Amino acid sequence: MDKRFCFTVDDNIRVFKELTEGDYMSAFDHPYLAAYRRLHEKHGLCVQLNLFYECEGFTLASMTDRYRDEFEKNADWLKMSFHSRLENVRPYEHSDYGEVYADCKAVEDEILRFAGKKTLAKTTTIHFCLLTAGGIRAMEERGTQGLLGLYGNDQKPRLSYQTGEEDAIRIRAGKTVTDGKIAYAGIDIVLNLYSREENLALLSHLYGRSLIKVMIHEQYFYPDYPYYQADFEEKLDAVFAALVGKGYKGTFFEKTL
């Protein structure tokens, strides 16, 4: 069995603001990206950052392009994609085609400008994993090939995007389901929700799967965040060490489709 794992990070924006406002010789001098590079070098990790377009006092349109060459050279393990326009609860639950298409285009256009075509991912996770039929069509027309979502488990099931319950049952069992032009799969563990030991225990129940998908959120990295997790990197290191120890190799979701 070809065993692979995907790692994605939601809600990314602060790192780009700090890269723009700071004086880093390399993008990987920023401690957040430095942590991912260490984990990549140690475990063969592939990292996909899902981006907001804006936060207070900053938009991606202001992001410096001085790291473009560096991002392109590292695109074999570091990619970026659209997540949402901004931090907002259930932002696209009722949004039409036009809003989703415009927000996706805004983020992707900036990624192309400051990081290059090689860095733009073909899959993503939409903030809160909700889209109307029109929103799905917008993502299809933007060229999205896959969407990772949250589907819960048999005890606490939930739905993402426009997935029906029959397909959701298959997704909860670890399958990837294609509907139209987009493949759908479930995130197995949101790592910031659990302790290091809890993550490893949850992971132990997934080793029979050929593909395991884990994720975390950017904000838990920063000491001034109210829910800061001081063991952010150590938590990731433990999970990836366990996966690699079981024969799993890091990849991007798009590479599994």
PDB file of C-alpha atoms in Angstrom:
ATOM      1  CA  MET A   1       0.000   0.000   0.000  1.00  0.00           C
ATOM      2  CA  ASP A   2       1.307   3.442  -0.992  1.00  0.00           C
ATOM      3  CA  LYS A   3       0.974   5.386   2.271  1.00  0.00           C
ATOM      4  CA  ARG A   4       0.882   9.176   2.158  1.00  0.00           C
ATOM      5  CA  PHE A   5      -0.117  12.088   4.375  1.00  0.00           C
ATOM      6  CA  CYS A   6      -1.243  15.632   3.576  1.00  0.00           C
ATOM      7  CA  PHE A   7      -0.708  18.644   5.821  1.00  0.00           C
ATOM      8  CA  THR A   8      -2.580  21.913   5.370  1.00  0.00           C
ATOM      9  CA  VAL A   9      -2.672  25.133   7.401  1.00  0.00           C
ATOM     10  CA  ASP A  10      -5.724  27.401   7.477  1.00  0.00           C
ATOM     11  CA  ASP A  11      -6.153  31.126   8.211  1.00  0.00           C
ATOM     12  CA  ASN A  12      -2.748  32.301   6.961  1.00  0.00           C
ATOM     13  CA  ILE A  13      -2.293  36.073   6.674  1.00  0.00           C
ATOM     14  CA  ARG A  14      -0.161  37.321   9.568  1.00  0.00           C
ATOM     15  CA  VAL A  15       3.066  35.819   8.222  1.00  0.00           C
ATOM     16  CA  PHE A  16       2.663  37.807   4.985  1.00  0.00           C
ATOM     17  CA  LYS A  17       2.025  41.032   6.857  1.00  0.00           C
ATOM     18  CA  GLU A  18       5.164  40.479   8.944  1.00  0.00           C
ATOM     19  CA  LEU A  19       7.267  39.537   5.918  1.00  0.00           C
ATOM     20  CA  THR A  20       6.178  42.775   4.243  1.00  0.00           C
ATOM     21  CA  GLU A  21       6.741  45.004   7.252  1.00  0.00           C
ATOM     22  CA  GLY A  22       9.901  43.265   8.473  1.00  0.00           C
ATOM     23  CA  ASP A  23      13.453  43.158   7.182  1.00  0.00           C
ATOM     24  CA  TYR A  24      14.018  39.455   6.645  1.00  0.00           C
ATOM     25  CA  MET A  25      16.851  38.456   4.324  1.00  0.00           C
ATOM     26  CA  SER A  26      14.939  35.249   3.567  1.00  0.00           C
ATOM     27  CA  ALA A  27      11.264  34.387   3.939  1.00  0.00           C
ATOM     28  CA  PHE A  28      12.470  31.426   5.983  1.00  0.00           C
ATOM     29  CA  ASP A  29      14.081  33.744   8.505  1.00  0.00           C
ATOM     30  CA  HIS A  30      10.536  34.353   9.723  1.00  0.00           C
ATOM     31  CA  PRO A  31      10.098  31.932  12.643  1.00  0.00           C
ATOM     32  CA  TYR A  32       6.765  30.565  11.372  1.00  0.00           C
ATOM     33  CA  LEU A  33       8.133  29.543   7.974  1.00  0.00           C
ATOM     34  CA  ALA A  34      11.431  28.504   9.551  1.00  0.00           C
ATOM     35  CA  ALA A  35       9.540  25.944  11.629  1.00  0.00           C
ATOM     36  CA  TYR A  36       7.959  24.434   8.523  1.00  0.00           C
ATOM     37  CA  ARG A  37      11.291  24.265   6.737  1.00  0.00           C
ATOM     38  CA  ARG A  38      12.824  22.409   9.683  1.00  0.00           C
ATOM     39  CA  LEU A  39       9.934  19.941   9.633  1.00  0.00           C
ATOM     40  CA  HIS A  40      10.249  19.546   5.867  1.00  0.00           C
ATOM     41  CA  GLU A  41      13.963  18.807   6.115  1.00  0.00           C
ATOM     42  CA  LYS A  42      13.425  16.362   8.981  1.00  0.00           C
ATOM     43  CA  HIS A  43      10.307  14.508   7.794  1.00  0.00           C
ATOM     44  CA  GLY A  44       9.916  15.255   4.079  1.00  0.00           C
ATOM     45  CA  LEU A  45       6.899  17.390   4.930  1.00  0.00           C
ATOM     46  CA  CYS A  46       4.815  19.098   2.258  1.00  0.00           C
ATOM     47  CA  VAL A  47       3.003  22.218   3.517  1.00  0.00           C
ATOM     48  CA  GLN A  48      -0.018  23.928   1.981  1.00  0.00           C
ATOM     49  CA  LEU A  49      -0.932  27.351   3.362  1.00  0.00           C
ATOM     50  CA  ASN A  50      -4.572  28.383   2.824  1.00  0.00           C
ATOM     51  CA  LEU A  51      -4.712  32.202   2.759  1.00  0.00           C
ATOM     52  CA  PHE A  52      -7.006  34.991   3.832  1.00  0.00           C
ATOM     53  CA  TYR A  53      -6.921  38.040   1.560  1.00  0.00           C
ATOM     54  CA  GLU A  54      -6.962  40.568   4.377  1.00  0.00           C
ATOM     55  CA  CYS A  55      -6.672  41.235   8.076  1.00  0.00           C
ATOM     56  CA  GLU A  56      -6.768  44.488  10.049  1.00  0.00           C
ATOM     57  CA  GLY A  57      -4.404  46.955   8.417  1.00  0.00           C
ATOM     58  CA  PHE A  58      -3.188  44.664   5.640  1.00  0.00           C
ATOM     59  CA  THR A  59      -4.210  42.953   2.398  1.00  0.00           C
ATOM     60  CA  LEU A  60      -2.312  40.555   0.157  1.00  0.00           C
ATOM     61  CA  ALA A  61      -2.183  43.349  -2.418  1.00  0.00           C
ATOM     62  CA  SER A  62       0.416  44.930  -0.128  1.00  0.00           C
ATOM     63  CA  MET A  63       2.491  41.772   0.208  1.00  0.00           C
ATOM     64  CA  THR A  64       6.073  42.276  -0.914  1.00  0.00           C
ATOM     65  CA  ASP A  65       7.276  40.322  -3.944  1.00  0.00           C
ATOM     66  CA  ARG A  66      10.919  40.276  -2.842  1.00  0.00           C
ATOM     67  CA  TYR A  67      10.631  36.599  -1.832  1.00  0.00           C
ATOM     68  CA  ARG A  68       9.031  35.451  -5.090  1.00  0.00           C
ATOM     69  CA  ASP A  69      12.090  33.589  -6.399  1.00  0.00           C
ATOM     70  CA  GLU A  70      12.571  31.904  -3.045  1.00  0.00           C
ATOM     71  CA  PHE A  71       8.945  30.758  -2.880  1.00  0.00           C
ATOM     72  CA  GLU A  72       9.158  29.385  -6.410  1.00  0.00           C
ATOM     73  CA  LYS A  73      12.337  27.464  -5.614  1.00  0.00           C
ATOM     74  CA  ASN A  74      10.594  25.826  -2.648  1.00  0.00           C
ATOM     75  CA  ALA A  75       7.295  25.092  -4.415  1.00  0.00           C
ATOM     76  CA  ASP A  76       8.057  21.367  -4.424  1.00  0.00           C
ATOM     77  CA  TRP A  77       7.169  21.334  -0.699  1.00  0.00           C
ATOM     78  CA  LEU A  78       5.437  24.673   0.022  1.00  0.00           C
ATOM     79  CA  LYS A  79       2.245  25.752  -1.764  1.00  0.00           C
ATOM     80  CA  MET A  80      -0.492  28.333  -1.189  1.00  0.00           C
ATOM     81  CA  SER A  81      -4.192  28.618  -1.959  1.00  0.00           C
ATOM     82  CA  PHE A  82      -7.405  30.565  -1.373  1.00  0.00           C
ATOM     83  CA  HIS A  83      -9.187  30.118   1.977  1.00  0.00           C
ATOM     84  CA  SER A  84     -11.491  33.141   2.454  1.00  0.00           C
ATOM     85  CA  ARG A  85     -11.420  36.885   2.071  1.00  0.00           C
ATOM     86  CA  LEU A  86     -11.020  37.390   5.811  1.00  0.00           C
ATOM     87  CA  GLU A  87     -11.690  35.884   9.235  1.00  0.00           C
ATOM     88  CA  ASN A  88     -15.471  35.646   9.257  1.00  0.00           C
ATOM     89  CA  VAL A  89     -17.830  32.999  10.622  1.00  0.00           C
ATOM     90  CA  ARG A  90     -19.321  30.819   7.846  1.00  0.00           C
ATOM     91  CA  PRO A  91     -18.386  33.375   5.149  1.00  0.00           C
ATOM     92  CA  TYR A  92     -19.743  31.571   2.071  1.00  0.00           C
ATOM     93  CA  GLU A  93     -22.715  29.669   3.486  1.00  0.00           C
ATOM     94  CA  HIS A  94     -25.134  31.799   1.465  1.00  0.00           C
ATOM     95  CA  SER A  95     -22.777  33.434  -1.048  1.00  0.00           C
ATOM     96  CA  ASP A  96     -23.490  33.392  -4.750  1.00  0.00           C
ATOM     97  CA  TYR A  97     -21.145  32.508  -7.603  1.00  0.00           C
ATOM     98  CA  GLY A  98     -19.891  36.071  -8.030  1.00  0.00           C
ATOM     99  CA  GLU A  99     -18.683  36.644  -4.481  1.00  0.00           C
ATOM    100  CA  VAL A 100     -16.839  33.325  -4.232  1.00  0.00           C
ATOM    101  CA  TYR A 101     -15.278  33.708  -7.676  1.00  0.00           C
ATOM    102  CA  ALA A 102     -14.114  37.277  -6.940  1.00  0.00           C
ATOM    103  CA  ASP A 103     -12.632  36.417  -3.542  1.00  0.00           C
ATOM    104  CA  CYS A 104     -10.854  33.347  -4.889  1.00  0.00           C
ATOM    105  CA  LYS A 105      -9.473  35.306  -7.825  1.00  0.00           C
ATOM    106  CA  ALA A 106      -8.264  38.102  -5.534  1.00  0.00           C
ATOM    107  CA  VAL A 107      -6.219  35.705  -3.414  1.00  0.00           C
ATOM    108  CA  GLU A 108      -4.922  33.634  -6.323  1.00  0.00           C
ATOM    109  CA  ASP A 109      -3.886  36.685  -8.330  1.00  0.00           C
ATOM    110  CA  GLU A 110      -1.759  37.883  -5.411  1.00  0.00           C
ATOM    111  CA  ILE A 111      -0.200  34.446  -4.878  1.00  0.00           C
ATOM    112  CA  LEU A 112       0.797  34.426  -8.547  1.00  0.00           C
ATOM    113  CA  ARG A 113       2.291  37.902  -8.158  1.00  0.00           C
ATOM    114  CA  PHE A 114       4.337  37.443  -4.988  1.00  0.00           C
ATOM    115  CA  ALA A 115       5.025  33.688  -5.044  1.00  0.00           C
ATOM    116  CA  GLY A 116       4.736  32.503  -8.658  1.00  0.00           C
ATOM    117  CA  LYS A 117       2.662  29.974 -10.581  1.00  0.00           C
ATOM    118  CA  LYS A 118       4.486  26.922  -9.235  1.00  0.00           C
ATOM    119  CA  THR A 119       3.408  27.834  -5.720  1.00  0.00           C
ATOM    120  CA  LEU A 120      -0.349  28.032  -6.456  1.00  0.00           C
ATOM    121  CA  ALA A 121      -2.086  24.879  -5.242  1.00  0.00           C
ATOM    122  CA  LYS A 122      -4.879  23.172  -7.171  1.00  0.00           C
ATOM    123  CA  THR A 123      -6.813  22.208  -4.029  1.00  0.00           C
ATOM    124  CA  THR A 124      -7.871  24.019  -0.877  1.00  0.00           C
ATOM    125  CA  THR A 125     -10.099  24.144   2.197  1.00  0.00           C
ATOM    126  CA  ILE A 126     -12.734  26.871   2.235  1.00  0.00           C
ATOM    127  CA  HIS A 127     -13.129  28.679   5.579  1.00  0.00           C
ATOM    128  CA  PHE A 128     -15.847  26.791   7.543  1.00  0.00           C
ATOM    129  CA  CYS A 129     -16.157  24.337   4.600  1.00  0.00           C
ATOM    130  CA  LEU A 130     -19.467  25.726   3.351  1.00  0.00           C
ATOM    131  CA  LEU A 131     -20.385  26.672  -0.226  1.00  0.00           C
ATOM    132  CA  THR A 132     -23.610  27.051  -2.184  1.00  0.00           C
ATOM    133  CA  ALA A 133     -24.053  25.328  -5.540  1.00  0.00           C
ATOM    134  CA  GLY A 134     -23.053  28.638  -7.123  1.00  0.00           C
ATOM    135  CA  GLY A 135     -19.958  28.759  -4.941  1.00  0.00           C
ATOM    136  CA  ILE A 136     -18.994  25.258  -6.022  1.00  0.00           C
ATOM    137  CA  ARG A 137     -19.361  26.297  -9.669  1.00  0.00           C
ATOM    138  CA  ALA A 138     -17.134  29.322  -9.023  1.00  0.00           C
ATOM    139  CA  MET A 139     -14.418  27.120  -7.542  1.00  0.00           C
ATOM    140  CA  GLU A 140     -14.682  24.745 -10.493  1.00  0.00           C
ATOM    141  CA  GLU A 141     -14.257  27.625 -12.913  1.00  0.00           C
ATOM    142  CA  ARG A 142     -11.248  28.859 -10.949  1.00  0.00           C
ATOM    143  CA  GLY A 143      -9.676  25.463 -11.672  1.00  0.00           C
ATOM    144  CA  THR A 144      -9.963  23.939  -8.208  1.00  0.00           C
ATOM    145  CA  GLN A 145      -9.457  20.177  -8.403  1.00  0.00           C
ATOM    146  CA  GLY A 146     -10.093  19.217  -4.789  1.00  0.00           C
ATOM    147  CA  LEU A 147     -11.639  20.441  -1.553  1.00  0.00           C
ATOM    148  CA  LEU A 148     -10.718  19.176   1.890  1.00  0.00           C
ATOM    149  CA  GLY A 149     -13.507  19.543   4.434  1.00  0.00           C
ATOM    150  CA  LEU A 150     -14.746  18.571   7.880  1.00  0.00           C
ATOM    151  CA  TYR A 151     -17.157  15.640   7.905  1.00  0.00           C
ATOM    152  CA  GLY A 152     -17.051  14.620  11.557  1.00  0.00           C
ATOM    153  CA  ASN A 153     -17.276  10.970  12.484  1.00  0.00           C
ATOM    154  CA  ASP A 154     -19.951   8.324  12.890  1.00  0.00           C
ATOM    155  CA  GLN A 155     -20.762   9.596  16.380  1.00  0.00           C
ATOM    156  CA  LYS A 156     -20.801  13.283  15.435  1.00  0.00           C
ATOM    157  CA  PRO A 157     -21.358  13.508  11.670  1.00  0.00           C
ATOM    158  CA  ARG A 158     -21.317  16.796   9.807  1.00  0.00           C
ATOM    159  CA  LEU A 159     -21.448  17.878   6.181  1.00  0.00           C
ATOM    160  CA  SER A 160     -19.160  20.112   4.146  1.00  0.00           C
ATOM    161  CA  TYR A 161     -19.784  21.911   0.856  1.00  0.00           C
ATOM    162  CA  GLN A 162     -22.660  20.321  -1.115  1.00  0.00           C
ATOM    163  CA  THR A 163     -21.793  16.726  -0.224  1.00  0.00           C
ATOM    164  CA  GLY A 164     -24.750  14.413   0.365  1.00  0.00           C
ATOM    165  CA  GLU A 165     -24.858  12.033   3.319  1.00  0.00           C
ATOM    166  CA  GLU A 166     -24.181   8.929   1.214  1.00  0.00           C
ATOM    167  CA  ASP A 167     -20.927  10.399  -0.075  1.00  0.00           C
ATOM    168  CA  ALA A 168     -20.123  11.833   3.358  1.00  0.00           C
ATOM    169  CA  ILE A 169     -20.235   8.349   4.870  1.00  0.00           C
ATOM    170  CA  ARG A 170     -17.597   7.217   2.372  1.00  0.00           C
ATOM    171  CA  ILE A 171     -15.510  10.317   3.083  1.00  0.00           C
ATOM    172  CA  ARG A 172     -15.656   9.668   6.843  1.00  0.00           C
ATOM    173  CA  ALA A 173     -14.240   6.224   6.118  1.00  0.00           C
ATOM    174  CA  GLY A 174     -11.237   7.860   4.451  1.00  0.00           C
ATOM    175  CA  LYS A 175     -12.329   7.806   0.816  1.00  0.00           C
ATOM    176  CA  THR A 176     -12.004  10.599  -1.731  1.00  0.00           C
ATOM    177  CA  VAL A 177     -15.255  11.226  -3.619  1.00  0.00           C
ATOM    178  CA  THR A 178     -15.444  13.091  -6.924  1.00  0.00           C
ATOM    179  CA  ASP A 179     -18.562  15.054  -7.860  1.00  0.00           C
ATOM    180  CA  GLY A 180     -18.404  17.070 -11.070  1.00  0.00           C
ATOM    181  CA  LYS A 181     -14.936  18.540 -11.492  1.00  0.00           C
ATOM    182  CA  ILE A 182     -13.972  18.501  -7.814  1.00  0.00           C
ATOM    183  CA  ALA A 183     -12.726  15.711  -5.541  1.00  0.00           C
ATOM    184  CA  TYR A 184     -13.789  15.868  -1.884  1.00  0.00           C
ATOM    185  CA  ALA A 185     -12.042  14.365   1.132  1.00  0.00           C
ATOM    186  CA  GLY A 186     -12.162  14.791   4.887  1.00  0.00           C
ATOM    187  CA  ILE A 187      -9.560  16.249   7.217  1.00  0.00           C
ATOM    188  CA  ASP A 188      -8.842  13.503   9.723  1.00  0.00           C
ATOM    189  CA  ILE A 189      -7.417  15.548  12.611  1.00  0.00           C
ATOM    190  CA  VAL A 190      -7.415  19.283  13.377  1.00  0.00           C
ATOM    191  CA  LEU A 191      -4.208  19.227  15.383  1.00  0.00           C
ATOM    192  CA  ASN A 192      -4.723  22.431  17.367  1.00  0.00           C
ATOM    193  CA  LEU A 193      -7.854  20.947  18.979  1.00  0.00           C
ATOM    194  CA  TYR A 194      -5.902  18.319  20.893  1.00  0.00           C
ATOM    195  CA  SER A 195      -2.760  17.797  22.938  1.00  0.00           C
ATOM    196  CA  ARG A 196       0.270  16.079  21.493  1.00  0.00           C
ATOM    197  CA  GLU A 197      -0.672  12.814  23.219  1.00  0.00           C
ATOM    198  CA  GLU A 198      -4.293  13.035  22.067  1.00  0.00           C
ATOM    199  CA  ASN A 199      -3.206  13.626  18.469  1.00  0.00           C
ATOM    200  CA  LEU A 200      -0.987  10.560  18.552  1.00  0.00           C
ATOM    201  CA  ALA A 201      -3.816   8.478  20.010  1.00  0.00           C
ATOM    202  CA  LEU A 202      -6.211   9.654  17.289  1.00  0.00           C
ATOM    203  CA  LEU A 203      -3.581   8.970  14.663  1.00  0.00           C
ATOM    204  CA  SER A 204      -3.144   5.385  15.851  1.00  0.00           C
ATOM    205  CA  HIS A 205      -6.673   4.573  14.649  1.00  0.00           C
ATOM    206  CA  LEU A 206      -5.937   5.787  11.110  1.00  0.00           C
ATOM    207  CA  TYR A 207      -2.884   3.751  10.155  1.00  0.00           C
ATOM    208  CA  GLY A 208      -4.931   1.361   8.030  1.00  0.00           C
ATOM    209  CA  ARG A 209      -5.656   4.182   5.569  1.00  0.00           C
ATOM    210  CA  SER A 210      -3.513   4.850   2.522  1.00  0.00           C
ATOM    211  CA  LEU A 211      -4.007   8.634   2.878  1.00  0.00           C
ATOM    212  CA  ILE A 212      -4.154  10.613   6.122  1.00  0.00           C
ATOM    213  CA  LYS A 213      -4.991  14.338   6.154  1.00  0.00           C
ATOM    214  CA  VAL A 214      -4.078  16.579   9.084  1.00  0.00           C
ATOM    215  CA  MET A 215      -4.219  20.330   9.526  1.00  0.00           C
ATOM    216  CA  ILE A 216      -3.614  23.205  11.937  1.00  0.00           C
ATOM    217  CA  HIS A 217      -4.333  26.967  12.039  1.00  0.00           C
ATOM    218  CA  GLU A 218      -1.685  29.669  11.737  1.00  0.00           C
ATOM    219  CA  GLN A 219      -2.721  31.815  14.710  1.00  0.00           C
ATOM    220  CA  TYR A 220      -1.847  29.188  17.331  1.00  0.00           C
ATOM    221  CA  PHE A 221       1.837  29.767  16.508  1.00  0.00           C
ATOM    222  CA  TYR A 222       1.981  33.325  17.878  1.00  0.00           C
ATOM    223  CA  PRO A 223       2.587  34.064  21.583  1.00  0.00           C
ATOM    224  CA  ASP A 224       0.185  37.036  21.623  1.00  0.00           C
ATOM    225  CA  TYR A 225      -2.757  34.929  20.395  1.00  0.00           C
ATOM    226  CA  PRO A 226      -5.168  34.229  23.303  1.00  0.00           C
ATOM    227  CA  TYR A 227      -5.058  30.484  22.622  1.00  0.00           C
ATOM    228  CA  TYR A 228      -1.347  30.304  21.813  1.00  0.00           C
ATOM    229  CA  GLN A 229       0.108  26.799  21.846  1.00  0.00           C
ATOM    230  CA  ALA A 230       3.702  26.970  23.009  1.00  0.00           C
ATOM    231  CA  ASP A 231       4.335  23.446  21.709  1.00  0.00           C
ATOM    232  CA  PHE A 232       3.112  24.261  18.162  1.00  0.00           C
ATOM    233  CA  GLU A 233       6.224  22.937  16.422  1.00  0.00           C
ATOM    234  CA  GLU A 234       6.783  20.090  18.882  1.00  0.00           C
ATOM    235  CA  LYS A 235       3.174  18.947  18.392  1.00  0.00           C
ATOM    236  CA  LEU A 236       3.664  18.836  14.623  1.00  0.00           C
ATOM    237  CA  ASP A 237       7.049  17.154  14.960  1.00  0.00           C
ATOM    238  CA  ALA A 238       5.538  14.341  17.036  1.00  0.00           C
ATOM    239  CA  VAL A 239       2.732  13.727  14.525  1.00  0.00           C
ATOM    240  CA  PHE A 240       4.986  13.710  11.472  1.00  0.00           C
ATOM    241  CA  ALA A 241       7.573  11.515  13.208  1.00  0.00           C
ATOM    242  CA  ALA A 242       4.820   9.005  13.984  1.00  0.00           C
ATOM    243  CA  LEU A 243       3.532   9.048  10.402  1.00  0.00           C
ATOM    244  CA  VAL A 244       6.974   8.659   8.865  1.00  0.00           C
ATOM    245  CA  GLY A 245       7.708   5.887  11.346  1.00  0.00           C
ATOM    246  CA  LYS A 246       4.695   3.996  10.004  1.00  0.00           C
ATOM    247  CA  GLY A 247       5.908   4.366   6.427  1.00  0.00           C
ATOM    248  CA  TYR A 248       3.890   7.399   5.352  1.00  0.00           C
ATOM    249  CA  LYS A 249       5.360  10.036   3.042  1.00  0.00           C
ATOM    250  CA  GLY A 250       4.354  13.685   2.812  1.00  0.00           C
ATOM    251  CA  THR A 251       2.503  14.876  -0.286  1.00  0.00           C
ATOM    252  CA  PHE A 252      -0.016  17.463  -1.482  1.00  0.00           C
ATOM    253  CA  PHE A 253      -3.684  16.529  -1.788  1.00  0.00           C
ATOM    254  CA  GLU A 254      -3.580  17.427  -5.486  1.00  0.00           C
ATOM    255  CA  LYS A 255      -0.905  14.759  -6.013  1.00  0.00           C
ATOM    256  CA  THR A 256      -3.312  12.069  -4.791  1.00  0.00           C
ATOM    257  CA  LEU A 257      -6.077  12.851  -7.294  1.00  0.00           C
TER     258      LEU A 257
END
